[in-house]
PDB file of C-alpha atoms in Angstrom:
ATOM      1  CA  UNK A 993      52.034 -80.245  77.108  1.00 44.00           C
ATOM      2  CA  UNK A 994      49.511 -80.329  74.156  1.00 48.00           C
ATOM      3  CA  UNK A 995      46.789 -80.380  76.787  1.00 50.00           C
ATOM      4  CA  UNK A 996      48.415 -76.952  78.490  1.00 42.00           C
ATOM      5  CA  UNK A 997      48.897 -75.300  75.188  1.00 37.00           C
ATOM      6  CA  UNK A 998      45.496 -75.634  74.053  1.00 47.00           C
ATOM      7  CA  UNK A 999      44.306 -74.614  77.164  1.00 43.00           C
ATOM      8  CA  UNK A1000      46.147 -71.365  76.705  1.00 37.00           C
ATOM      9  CA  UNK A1001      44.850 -70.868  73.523  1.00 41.00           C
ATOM     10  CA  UNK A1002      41.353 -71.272  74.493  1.00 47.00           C
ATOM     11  CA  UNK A1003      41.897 -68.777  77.214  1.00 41.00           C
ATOM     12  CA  UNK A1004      43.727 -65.901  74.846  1.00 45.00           C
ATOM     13  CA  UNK A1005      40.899 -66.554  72.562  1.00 50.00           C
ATOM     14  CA  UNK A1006      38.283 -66.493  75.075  1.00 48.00           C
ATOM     15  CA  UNK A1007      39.787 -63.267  76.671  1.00 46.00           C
ATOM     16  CA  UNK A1008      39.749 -61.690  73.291  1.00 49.00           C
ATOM     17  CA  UNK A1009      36.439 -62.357  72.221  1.00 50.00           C
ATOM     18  CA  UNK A1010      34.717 -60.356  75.457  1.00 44.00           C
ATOM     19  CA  UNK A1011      37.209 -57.584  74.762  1.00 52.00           C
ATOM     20  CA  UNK A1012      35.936 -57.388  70.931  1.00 47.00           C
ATOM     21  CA  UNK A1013      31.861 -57.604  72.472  1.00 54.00           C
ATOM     22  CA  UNK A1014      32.159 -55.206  75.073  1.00 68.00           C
ATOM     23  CA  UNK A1015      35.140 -52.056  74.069  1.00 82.00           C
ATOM     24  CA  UNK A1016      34.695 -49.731  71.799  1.00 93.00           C
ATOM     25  CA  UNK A1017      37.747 -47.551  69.892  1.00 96.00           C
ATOM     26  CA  UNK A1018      39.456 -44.679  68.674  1.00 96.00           C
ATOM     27  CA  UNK A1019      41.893 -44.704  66.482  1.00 97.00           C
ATOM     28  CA  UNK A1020      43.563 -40.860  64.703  1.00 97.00           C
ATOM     29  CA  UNK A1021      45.242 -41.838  61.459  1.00 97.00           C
ATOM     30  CA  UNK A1022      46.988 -39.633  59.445  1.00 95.00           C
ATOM     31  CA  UNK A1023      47.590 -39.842  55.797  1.00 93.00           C
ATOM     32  CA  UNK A1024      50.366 -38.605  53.079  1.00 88.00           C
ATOM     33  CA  UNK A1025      50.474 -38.675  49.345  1.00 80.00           C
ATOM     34  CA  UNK A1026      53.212 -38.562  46.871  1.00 72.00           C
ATOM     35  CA  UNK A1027      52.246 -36.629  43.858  1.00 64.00           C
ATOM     36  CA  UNK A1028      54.457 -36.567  40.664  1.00 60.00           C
ATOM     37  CA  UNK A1029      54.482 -32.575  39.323  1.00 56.00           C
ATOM     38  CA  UNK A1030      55.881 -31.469  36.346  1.00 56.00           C
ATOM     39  CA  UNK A1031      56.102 -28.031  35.260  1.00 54.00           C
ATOM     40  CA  UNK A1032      57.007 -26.090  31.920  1.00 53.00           C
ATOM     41  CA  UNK A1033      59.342 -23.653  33.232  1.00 53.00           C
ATOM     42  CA  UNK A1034      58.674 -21.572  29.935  1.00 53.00           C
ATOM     43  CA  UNK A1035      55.041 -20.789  31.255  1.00 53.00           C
ATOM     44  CA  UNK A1036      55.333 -20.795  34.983  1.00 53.00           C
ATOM     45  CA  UNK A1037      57.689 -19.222  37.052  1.00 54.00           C
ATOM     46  CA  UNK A1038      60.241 -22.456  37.531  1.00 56.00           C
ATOM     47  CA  UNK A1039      61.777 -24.007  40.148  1.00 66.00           C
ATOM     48  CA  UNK A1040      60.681 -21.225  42.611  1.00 69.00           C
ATOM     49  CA  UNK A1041      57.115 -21.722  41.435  1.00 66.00           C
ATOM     50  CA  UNK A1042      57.348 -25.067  41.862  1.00 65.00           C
ATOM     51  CA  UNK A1043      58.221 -25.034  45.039  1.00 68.00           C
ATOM     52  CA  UNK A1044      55.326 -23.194  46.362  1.00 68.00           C
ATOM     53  CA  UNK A1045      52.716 -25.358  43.839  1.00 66.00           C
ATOM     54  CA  UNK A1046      54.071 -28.424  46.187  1.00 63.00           C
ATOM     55  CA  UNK A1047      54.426 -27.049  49.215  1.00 66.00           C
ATOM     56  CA  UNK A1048      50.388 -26.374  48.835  1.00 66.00           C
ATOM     57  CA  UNK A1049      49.453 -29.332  47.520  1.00 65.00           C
ATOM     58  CA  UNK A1050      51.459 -31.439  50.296  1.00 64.00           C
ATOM     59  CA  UNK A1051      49.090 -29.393  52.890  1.00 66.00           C
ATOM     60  CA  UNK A1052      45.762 -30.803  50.676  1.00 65.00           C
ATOM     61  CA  UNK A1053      47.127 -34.155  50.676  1.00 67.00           C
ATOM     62  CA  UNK A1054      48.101 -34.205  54.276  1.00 80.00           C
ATOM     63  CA  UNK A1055      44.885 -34.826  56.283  1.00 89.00           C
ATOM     64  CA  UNK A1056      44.158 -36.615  59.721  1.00 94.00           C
ATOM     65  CA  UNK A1057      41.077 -39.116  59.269  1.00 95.00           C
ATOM     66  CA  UNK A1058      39.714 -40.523  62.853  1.00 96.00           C
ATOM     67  CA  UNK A1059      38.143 -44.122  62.885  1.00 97.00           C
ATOM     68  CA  UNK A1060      35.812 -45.068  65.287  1.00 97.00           C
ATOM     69  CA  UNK A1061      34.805 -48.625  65.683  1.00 97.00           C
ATOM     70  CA  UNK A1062      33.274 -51.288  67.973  1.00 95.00           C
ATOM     71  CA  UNK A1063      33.149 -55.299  67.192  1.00 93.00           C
ATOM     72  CA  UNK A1064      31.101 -55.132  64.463  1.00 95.00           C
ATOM     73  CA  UNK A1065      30.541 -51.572  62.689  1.00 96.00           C
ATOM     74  CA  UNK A1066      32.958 -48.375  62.486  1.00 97.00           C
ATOM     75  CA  UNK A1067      32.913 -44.956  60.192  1.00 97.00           C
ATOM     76  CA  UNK A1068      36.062 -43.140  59.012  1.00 97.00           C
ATOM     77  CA  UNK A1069      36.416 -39.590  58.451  1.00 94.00           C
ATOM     78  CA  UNK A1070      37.846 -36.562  58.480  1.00 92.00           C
ATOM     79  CA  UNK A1071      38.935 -34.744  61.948  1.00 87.00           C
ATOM     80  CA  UNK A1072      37.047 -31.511  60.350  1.00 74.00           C
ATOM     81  CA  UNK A1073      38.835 -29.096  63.197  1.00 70.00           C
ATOM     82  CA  UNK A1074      42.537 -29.802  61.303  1.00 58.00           C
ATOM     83  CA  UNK A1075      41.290 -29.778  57.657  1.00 57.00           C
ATOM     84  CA  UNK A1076      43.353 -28.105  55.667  1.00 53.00           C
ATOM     85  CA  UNK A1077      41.946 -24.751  53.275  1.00 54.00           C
ATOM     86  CA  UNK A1078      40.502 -25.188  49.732  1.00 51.00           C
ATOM     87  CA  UNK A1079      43.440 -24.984  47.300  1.00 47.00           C
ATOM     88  CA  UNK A1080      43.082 -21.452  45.219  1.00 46.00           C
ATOM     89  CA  UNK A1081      44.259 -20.936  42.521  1.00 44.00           C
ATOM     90  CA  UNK A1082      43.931 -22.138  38.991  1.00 42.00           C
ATOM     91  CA  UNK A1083      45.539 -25.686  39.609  1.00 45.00           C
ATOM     92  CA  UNK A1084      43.276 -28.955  38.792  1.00 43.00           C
ATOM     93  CA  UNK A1085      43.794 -32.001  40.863  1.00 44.00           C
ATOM     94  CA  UNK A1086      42.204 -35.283  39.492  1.00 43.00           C
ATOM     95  CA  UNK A1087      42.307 -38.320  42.408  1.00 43.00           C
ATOM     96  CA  UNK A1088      39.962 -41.661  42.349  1.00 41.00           C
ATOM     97  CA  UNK A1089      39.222 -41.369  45.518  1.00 41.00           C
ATOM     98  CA  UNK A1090      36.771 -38.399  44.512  1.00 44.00           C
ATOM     99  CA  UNK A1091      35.241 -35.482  47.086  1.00 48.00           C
ATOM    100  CA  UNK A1092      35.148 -35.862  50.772  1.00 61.00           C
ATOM    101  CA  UNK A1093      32.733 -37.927  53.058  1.00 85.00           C
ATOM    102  CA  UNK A1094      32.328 -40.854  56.082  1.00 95.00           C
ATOM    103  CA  UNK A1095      32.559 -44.360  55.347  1.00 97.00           C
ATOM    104  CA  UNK A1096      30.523 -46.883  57.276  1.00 98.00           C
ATOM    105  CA  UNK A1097      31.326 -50.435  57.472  1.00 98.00           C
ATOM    106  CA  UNK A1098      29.520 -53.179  58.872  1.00 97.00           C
ATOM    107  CA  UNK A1099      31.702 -56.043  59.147  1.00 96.00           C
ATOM    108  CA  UNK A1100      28.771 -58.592  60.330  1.00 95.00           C
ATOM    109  CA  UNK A1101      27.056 -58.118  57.012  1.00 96.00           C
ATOM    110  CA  UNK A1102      30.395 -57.405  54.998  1.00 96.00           C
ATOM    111  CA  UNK A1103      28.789 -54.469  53.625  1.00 97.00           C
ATOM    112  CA  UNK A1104      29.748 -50.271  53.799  1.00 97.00           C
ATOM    113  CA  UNK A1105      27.782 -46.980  53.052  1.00 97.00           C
ATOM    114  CA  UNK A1106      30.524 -44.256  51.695  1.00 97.00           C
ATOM    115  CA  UNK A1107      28.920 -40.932  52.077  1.00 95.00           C
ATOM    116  CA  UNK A1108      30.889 -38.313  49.553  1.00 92.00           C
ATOM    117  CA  UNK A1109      30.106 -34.668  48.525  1.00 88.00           C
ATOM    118  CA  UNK A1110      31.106 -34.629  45.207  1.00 84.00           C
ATOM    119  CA  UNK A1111      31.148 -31.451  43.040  1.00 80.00           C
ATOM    120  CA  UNK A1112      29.037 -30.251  44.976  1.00 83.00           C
ATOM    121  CA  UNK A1113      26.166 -33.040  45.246  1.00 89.00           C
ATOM    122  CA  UNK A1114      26.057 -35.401  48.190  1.00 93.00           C
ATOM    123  CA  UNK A1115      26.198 -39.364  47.469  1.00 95.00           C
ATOM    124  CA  UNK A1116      25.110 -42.332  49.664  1.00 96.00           C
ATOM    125  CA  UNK A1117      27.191 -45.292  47.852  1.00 97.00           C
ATOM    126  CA  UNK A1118      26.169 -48.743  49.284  1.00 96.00           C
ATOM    127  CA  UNK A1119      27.105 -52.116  48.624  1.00 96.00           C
ATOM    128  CA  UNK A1120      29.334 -54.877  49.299  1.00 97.00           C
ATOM    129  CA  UNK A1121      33.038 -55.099  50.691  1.00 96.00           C
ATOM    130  CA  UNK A1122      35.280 -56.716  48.506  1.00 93.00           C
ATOM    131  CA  UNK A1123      37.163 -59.626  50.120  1.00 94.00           C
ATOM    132  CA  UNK A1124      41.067 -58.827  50.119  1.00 96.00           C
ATOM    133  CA  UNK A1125      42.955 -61.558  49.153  1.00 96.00           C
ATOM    134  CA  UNK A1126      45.923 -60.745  52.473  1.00 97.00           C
ATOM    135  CA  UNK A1127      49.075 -62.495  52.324  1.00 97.00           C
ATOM    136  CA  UNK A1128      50.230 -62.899  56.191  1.00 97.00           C
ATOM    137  CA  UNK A1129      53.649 -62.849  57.301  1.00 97.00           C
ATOM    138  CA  UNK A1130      55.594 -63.178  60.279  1.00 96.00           C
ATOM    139  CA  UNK A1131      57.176 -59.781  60.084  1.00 97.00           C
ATOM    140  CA  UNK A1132      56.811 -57.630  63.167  1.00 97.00           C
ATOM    141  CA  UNK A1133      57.575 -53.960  64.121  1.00 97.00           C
ATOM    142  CA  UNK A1134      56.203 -52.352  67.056  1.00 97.00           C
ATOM    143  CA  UNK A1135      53.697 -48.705  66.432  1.00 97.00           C
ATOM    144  CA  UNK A1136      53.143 -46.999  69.742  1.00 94.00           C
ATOM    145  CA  UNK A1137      52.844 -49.556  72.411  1.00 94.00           C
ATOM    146  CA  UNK A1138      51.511 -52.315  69.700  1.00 97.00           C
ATOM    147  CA  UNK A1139      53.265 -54.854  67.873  1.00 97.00           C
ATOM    148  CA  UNK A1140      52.082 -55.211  64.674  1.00 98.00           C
ATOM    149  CA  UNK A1141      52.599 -58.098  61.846  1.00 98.00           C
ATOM    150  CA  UNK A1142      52.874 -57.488  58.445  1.00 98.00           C
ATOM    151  CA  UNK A1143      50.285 -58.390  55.272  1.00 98.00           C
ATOM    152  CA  UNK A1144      50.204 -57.853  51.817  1.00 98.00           C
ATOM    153  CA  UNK A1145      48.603 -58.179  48.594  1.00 97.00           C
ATOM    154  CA  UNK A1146      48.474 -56.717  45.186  1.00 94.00           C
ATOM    155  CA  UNK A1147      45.726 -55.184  43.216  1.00 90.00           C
ATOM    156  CA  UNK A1148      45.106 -52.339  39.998  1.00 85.00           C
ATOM    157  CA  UNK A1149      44.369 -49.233  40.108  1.00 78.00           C
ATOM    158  CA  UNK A1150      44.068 -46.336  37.727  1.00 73.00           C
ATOM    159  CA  UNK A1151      46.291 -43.493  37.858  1.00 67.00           C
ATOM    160  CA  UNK A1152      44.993 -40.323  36.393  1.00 60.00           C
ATOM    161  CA  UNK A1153      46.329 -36.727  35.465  1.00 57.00           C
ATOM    162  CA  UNK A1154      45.493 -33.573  33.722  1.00 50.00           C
ATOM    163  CA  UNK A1155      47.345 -31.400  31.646  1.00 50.00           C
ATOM    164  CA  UNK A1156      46.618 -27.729  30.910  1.00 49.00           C
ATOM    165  CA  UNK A1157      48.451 -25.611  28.519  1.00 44.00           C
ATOM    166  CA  UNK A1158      49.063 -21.901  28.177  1.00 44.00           C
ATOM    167  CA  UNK A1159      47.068 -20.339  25.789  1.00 43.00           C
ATOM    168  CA  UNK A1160      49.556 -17.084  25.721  1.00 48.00           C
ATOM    169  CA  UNK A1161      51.313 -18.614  22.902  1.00 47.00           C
ATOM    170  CA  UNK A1162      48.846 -17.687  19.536  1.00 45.00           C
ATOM    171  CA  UNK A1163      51.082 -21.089  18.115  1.00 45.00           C
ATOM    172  CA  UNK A1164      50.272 -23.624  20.913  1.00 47.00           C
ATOM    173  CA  UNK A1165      46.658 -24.602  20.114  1.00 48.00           C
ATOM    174  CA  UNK A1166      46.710 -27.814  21.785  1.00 50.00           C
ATOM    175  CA  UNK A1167      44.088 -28.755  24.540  1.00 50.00           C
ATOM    176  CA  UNK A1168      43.764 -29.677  27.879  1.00 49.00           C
ATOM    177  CA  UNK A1169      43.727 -33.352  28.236  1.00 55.00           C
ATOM    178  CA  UNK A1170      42.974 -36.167  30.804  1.00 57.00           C
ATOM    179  CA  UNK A1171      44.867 -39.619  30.874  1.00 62.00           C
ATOM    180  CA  UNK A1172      44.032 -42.436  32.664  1.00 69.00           C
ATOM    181  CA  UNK A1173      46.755 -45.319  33.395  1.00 75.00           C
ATOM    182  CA  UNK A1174      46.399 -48.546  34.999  1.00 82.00           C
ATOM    183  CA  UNK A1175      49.266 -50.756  36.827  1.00 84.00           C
ATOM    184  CA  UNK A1176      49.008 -53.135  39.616  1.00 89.00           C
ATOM    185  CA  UNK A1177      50.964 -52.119  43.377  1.00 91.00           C
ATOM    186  CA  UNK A1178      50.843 -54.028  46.085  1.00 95.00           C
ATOM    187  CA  UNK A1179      50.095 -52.825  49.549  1.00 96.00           C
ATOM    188  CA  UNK A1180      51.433 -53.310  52.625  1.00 98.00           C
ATOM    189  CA  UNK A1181      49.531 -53.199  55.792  1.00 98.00           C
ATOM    190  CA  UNK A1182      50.666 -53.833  59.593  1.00 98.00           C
ATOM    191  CA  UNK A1183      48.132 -54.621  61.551  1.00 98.00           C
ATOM    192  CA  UNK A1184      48.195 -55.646  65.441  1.00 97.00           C
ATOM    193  CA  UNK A1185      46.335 -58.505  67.605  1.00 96.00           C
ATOM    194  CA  UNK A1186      46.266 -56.736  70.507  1.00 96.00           C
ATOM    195  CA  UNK A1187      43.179 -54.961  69.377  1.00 96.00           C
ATOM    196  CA  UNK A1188      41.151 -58.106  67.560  1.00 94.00           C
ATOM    197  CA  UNK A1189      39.085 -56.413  65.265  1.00 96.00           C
ATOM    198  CA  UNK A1190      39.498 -57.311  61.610  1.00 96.00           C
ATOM    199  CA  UNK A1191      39.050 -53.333  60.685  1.00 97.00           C
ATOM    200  CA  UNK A1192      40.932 -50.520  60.124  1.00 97.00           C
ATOM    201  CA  UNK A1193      40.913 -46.986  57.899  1.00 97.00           C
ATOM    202  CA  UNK A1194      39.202 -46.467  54.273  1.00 94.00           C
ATOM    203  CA  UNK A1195      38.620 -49.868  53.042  1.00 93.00           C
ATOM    204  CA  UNK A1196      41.286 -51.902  54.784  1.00 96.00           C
ATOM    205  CA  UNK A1197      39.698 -54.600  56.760  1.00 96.00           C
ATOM    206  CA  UNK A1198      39.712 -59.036  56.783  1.00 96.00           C
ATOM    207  CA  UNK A1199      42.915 -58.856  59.169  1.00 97.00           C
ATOM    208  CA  UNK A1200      43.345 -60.359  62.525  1.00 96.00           C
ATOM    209  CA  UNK A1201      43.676 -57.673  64.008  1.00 97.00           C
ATOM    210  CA  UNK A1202      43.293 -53.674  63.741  1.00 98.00           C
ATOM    211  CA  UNK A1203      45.121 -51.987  60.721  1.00 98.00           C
ATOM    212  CA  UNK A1204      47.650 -49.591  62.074  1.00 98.00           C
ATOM    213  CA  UNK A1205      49.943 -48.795  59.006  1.00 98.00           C
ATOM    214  CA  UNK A1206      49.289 -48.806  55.167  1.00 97.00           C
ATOM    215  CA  UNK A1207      51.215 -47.783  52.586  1.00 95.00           C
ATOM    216  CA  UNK A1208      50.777 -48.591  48.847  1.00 89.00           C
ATOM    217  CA  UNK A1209      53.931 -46.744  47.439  1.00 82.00           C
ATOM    218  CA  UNK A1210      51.973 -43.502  46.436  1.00 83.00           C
ATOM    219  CA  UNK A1211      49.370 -43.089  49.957  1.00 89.00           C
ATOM    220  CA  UNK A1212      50.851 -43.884  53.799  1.00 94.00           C
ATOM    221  CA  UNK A1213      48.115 -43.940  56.420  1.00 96.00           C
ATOM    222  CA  UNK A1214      49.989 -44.471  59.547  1.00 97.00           C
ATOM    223  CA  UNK A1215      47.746 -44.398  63.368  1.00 97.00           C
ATOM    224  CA  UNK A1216      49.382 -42.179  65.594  1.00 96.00           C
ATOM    225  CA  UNK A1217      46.617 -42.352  68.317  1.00 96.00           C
ATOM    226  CA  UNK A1218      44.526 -45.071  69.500  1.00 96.00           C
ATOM    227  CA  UNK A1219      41.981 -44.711  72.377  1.00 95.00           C
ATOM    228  CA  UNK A1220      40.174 -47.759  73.800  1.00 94.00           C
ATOM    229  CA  UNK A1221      36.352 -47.700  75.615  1.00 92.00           C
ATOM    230  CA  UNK A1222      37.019 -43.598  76.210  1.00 90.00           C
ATOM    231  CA  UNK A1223      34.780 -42.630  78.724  1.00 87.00           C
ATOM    232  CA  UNK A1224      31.801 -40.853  77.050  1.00 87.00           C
ATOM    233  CA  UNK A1225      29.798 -43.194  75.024  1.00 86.00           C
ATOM    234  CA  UNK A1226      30.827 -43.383  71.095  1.00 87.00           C
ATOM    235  CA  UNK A1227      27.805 -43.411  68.743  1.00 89.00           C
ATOM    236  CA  UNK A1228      28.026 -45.285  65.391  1.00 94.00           C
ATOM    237  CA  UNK A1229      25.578 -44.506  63.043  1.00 94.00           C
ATOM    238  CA  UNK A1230      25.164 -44.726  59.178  1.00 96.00           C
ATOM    239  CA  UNK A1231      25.320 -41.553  56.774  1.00 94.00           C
ATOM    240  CA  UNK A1232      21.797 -41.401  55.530  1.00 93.00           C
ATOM    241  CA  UNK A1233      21.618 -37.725  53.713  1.00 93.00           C
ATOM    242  CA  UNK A1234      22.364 -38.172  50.202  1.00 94.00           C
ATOM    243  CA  UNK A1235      21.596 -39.676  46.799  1.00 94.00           C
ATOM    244  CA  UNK A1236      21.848 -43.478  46.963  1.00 96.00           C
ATOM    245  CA  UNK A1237      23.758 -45.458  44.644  1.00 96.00           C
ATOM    246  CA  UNK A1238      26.143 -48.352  44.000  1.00 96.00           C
ATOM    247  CA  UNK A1239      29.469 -48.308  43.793  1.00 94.00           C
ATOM    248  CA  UNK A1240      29.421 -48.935  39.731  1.00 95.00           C
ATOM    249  CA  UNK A1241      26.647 -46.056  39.494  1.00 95.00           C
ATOM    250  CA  UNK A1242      29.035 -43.614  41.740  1.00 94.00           C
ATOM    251  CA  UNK A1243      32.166 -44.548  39.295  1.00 91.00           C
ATOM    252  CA  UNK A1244      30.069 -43.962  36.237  1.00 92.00           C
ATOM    253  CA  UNK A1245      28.597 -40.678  37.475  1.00 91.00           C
ATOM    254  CA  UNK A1246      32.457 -39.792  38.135  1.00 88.00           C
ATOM    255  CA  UNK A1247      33.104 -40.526  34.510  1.00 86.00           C
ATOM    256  CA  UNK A1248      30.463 -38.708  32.768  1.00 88.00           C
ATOM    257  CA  UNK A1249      32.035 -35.689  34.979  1.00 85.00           C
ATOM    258  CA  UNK A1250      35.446 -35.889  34.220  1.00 81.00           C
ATOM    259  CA  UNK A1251      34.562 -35.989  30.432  1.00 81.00           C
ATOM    260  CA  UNK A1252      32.216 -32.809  31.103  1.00 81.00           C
ATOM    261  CA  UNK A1253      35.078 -31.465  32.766  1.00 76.00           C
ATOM    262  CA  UNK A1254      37.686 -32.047  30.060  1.00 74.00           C
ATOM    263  CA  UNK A1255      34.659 -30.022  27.624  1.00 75.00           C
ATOM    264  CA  UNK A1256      34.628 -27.277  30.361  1.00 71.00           C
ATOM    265  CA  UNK A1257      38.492 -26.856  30.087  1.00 64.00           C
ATOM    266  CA  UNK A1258      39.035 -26.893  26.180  1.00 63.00           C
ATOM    267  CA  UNK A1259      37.183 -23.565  26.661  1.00 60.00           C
ATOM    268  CA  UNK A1260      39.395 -21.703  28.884  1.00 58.00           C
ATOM    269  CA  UNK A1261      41.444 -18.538  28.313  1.00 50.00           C
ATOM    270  CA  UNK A1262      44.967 -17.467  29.156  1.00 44.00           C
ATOM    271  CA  UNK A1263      44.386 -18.308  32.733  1.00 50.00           C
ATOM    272  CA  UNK A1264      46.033 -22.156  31.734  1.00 48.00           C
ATOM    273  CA  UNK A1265      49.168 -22.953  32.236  1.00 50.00           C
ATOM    274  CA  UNK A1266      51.608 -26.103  31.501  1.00 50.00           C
ATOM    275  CA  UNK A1267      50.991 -27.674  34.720  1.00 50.00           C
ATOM    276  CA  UNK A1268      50.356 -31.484  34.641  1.00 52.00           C
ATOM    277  CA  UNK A1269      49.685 -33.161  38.255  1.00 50.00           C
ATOM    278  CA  UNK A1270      49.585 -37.013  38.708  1.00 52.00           C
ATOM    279  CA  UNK A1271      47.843 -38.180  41.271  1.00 51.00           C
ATOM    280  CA  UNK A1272      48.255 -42.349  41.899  1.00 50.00           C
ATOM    281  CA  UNK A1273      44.380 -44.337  42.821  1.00 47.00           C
TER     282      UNK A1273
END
């Protein structure tokens, strides 16, 4: 019996390891953030306000990413044809994750190239992935057609907000300020053998298997399409247009510009208002 089952085993693992050389994949993920808002009623139209503040950030924060991958390398980004519009208005929203790009991973040589636009400035970050420390277990719930098993693990990240004040008031001279707050979260991912590729969307990868599901309490990234060797010929190629740096270079540059932004907004007028929006990292 020992003899059978190892057979087996050889063949499953056989089977899947021409599948991962030769296919090629799709996968549409879309994504959802909670934000904490809080409003002084005094200075902005209340509840009804409110409501239409979230109803327009929800869109921002409610994006559809497509991943496309092979054995080795993929790149993550943005379906551009169901981006939602610039936010107007006079609202500031402060996230780590910072402007909008493609990230590249190459899984061979454990290594990605994050392409962001970033006020206004394109960015080439490169360097290493970071091994995630995933805690398997032998939970299972099916996404689509694919049953997936459940992994873990727990990490810090920093939370940061911004709150403006109304200048209307002659008595309220305080300023606009930025906090930062750190706490640890663990995430959950569910990822599924059927597709043996140890990837899946923004950073997530190290599984056996393709990530399907994330959620980290604040962001959900959930696939809701997956298409396997489509018939025209996927390209993968690495973002080359833009300043290079490494991740630590990229997250001090982000620094300097937050403080330069907090300068920038202890100069505004009347527009301000007593809006503070958290956004987790």
């Amino acid at each position: 019996m020992d003899a059978i089952f190892r057979l087996v085993l050889f063949i499953l693992c056989s089977t899947f390891s021409l599948f991962a050389q030769d296919f090629q994949g799709l996968a549409t993920y879309k994504t959802q953030r909670k934000l904490e808002l809080k409003i002084d009623s005094t200075q902005v139209g209340g509840g009804e306000m409110q409501k239409q503040i979230m109803a327009m950030l929800k869109k921002q924060f409610q994006k559809t990413y497509i991943l496309t991958f092979d054995k080795n390398t993929s790149i993550y980004k943005e379906d551009e044809a169901l981006a939602p519009p610039s936010a107007g208005g006079s609202i500031m929203v402060i996230s780590s994750m910072g402007g909008s790009g493609a990230l590249y991973k190459d899984l061979k040589l454990q290594s990605f190239t994050n392409q962001k636009e970033t006020f206004g400035k394109q960015f080439i970050i490169k360097d290493s992935l970071q091994p995630i420390d995933w805690e398997l277990h032998s939970d299972t719930k099916n996404i689509g057609n694919y049953t997936c098993y459940k992994a873990t693990f727990t990490k810090e990240i920093e939370e940061m907000s911004m709150m403006t004040f109304s200048s209307d008031d002659e008595q309220n001279d305080e300023e606009p300020t930025t906090s930062t707050e750190t706490k640890t979260i663990t995430v959950t991912a569910w990822y599924t053998p059927q597709i043996p590729v140890s990837n899946g969307p923004e950073s997530y990868q190290g599984l056996p298997g393709l990530v399907l599901e994330v959620n980290d309490g604040d962001l959900t990234i959930l696939c809701s399409k997956i298409t396997i060797n489509p018939k025209k010929q996927i390209e993968i190629s690495e973002p080359k247009k833009g300043k290079q740096v490494t991740q630590k270079e990229y997250d001090k540059i982000m620094e300097n510009k937050m403080e330069e932004m907090n300068e920038q907004y202890r100069g505004r007028g009347s527009d301000d208002k007593g809006i503070e929006i958290r956004v987790g990292g």
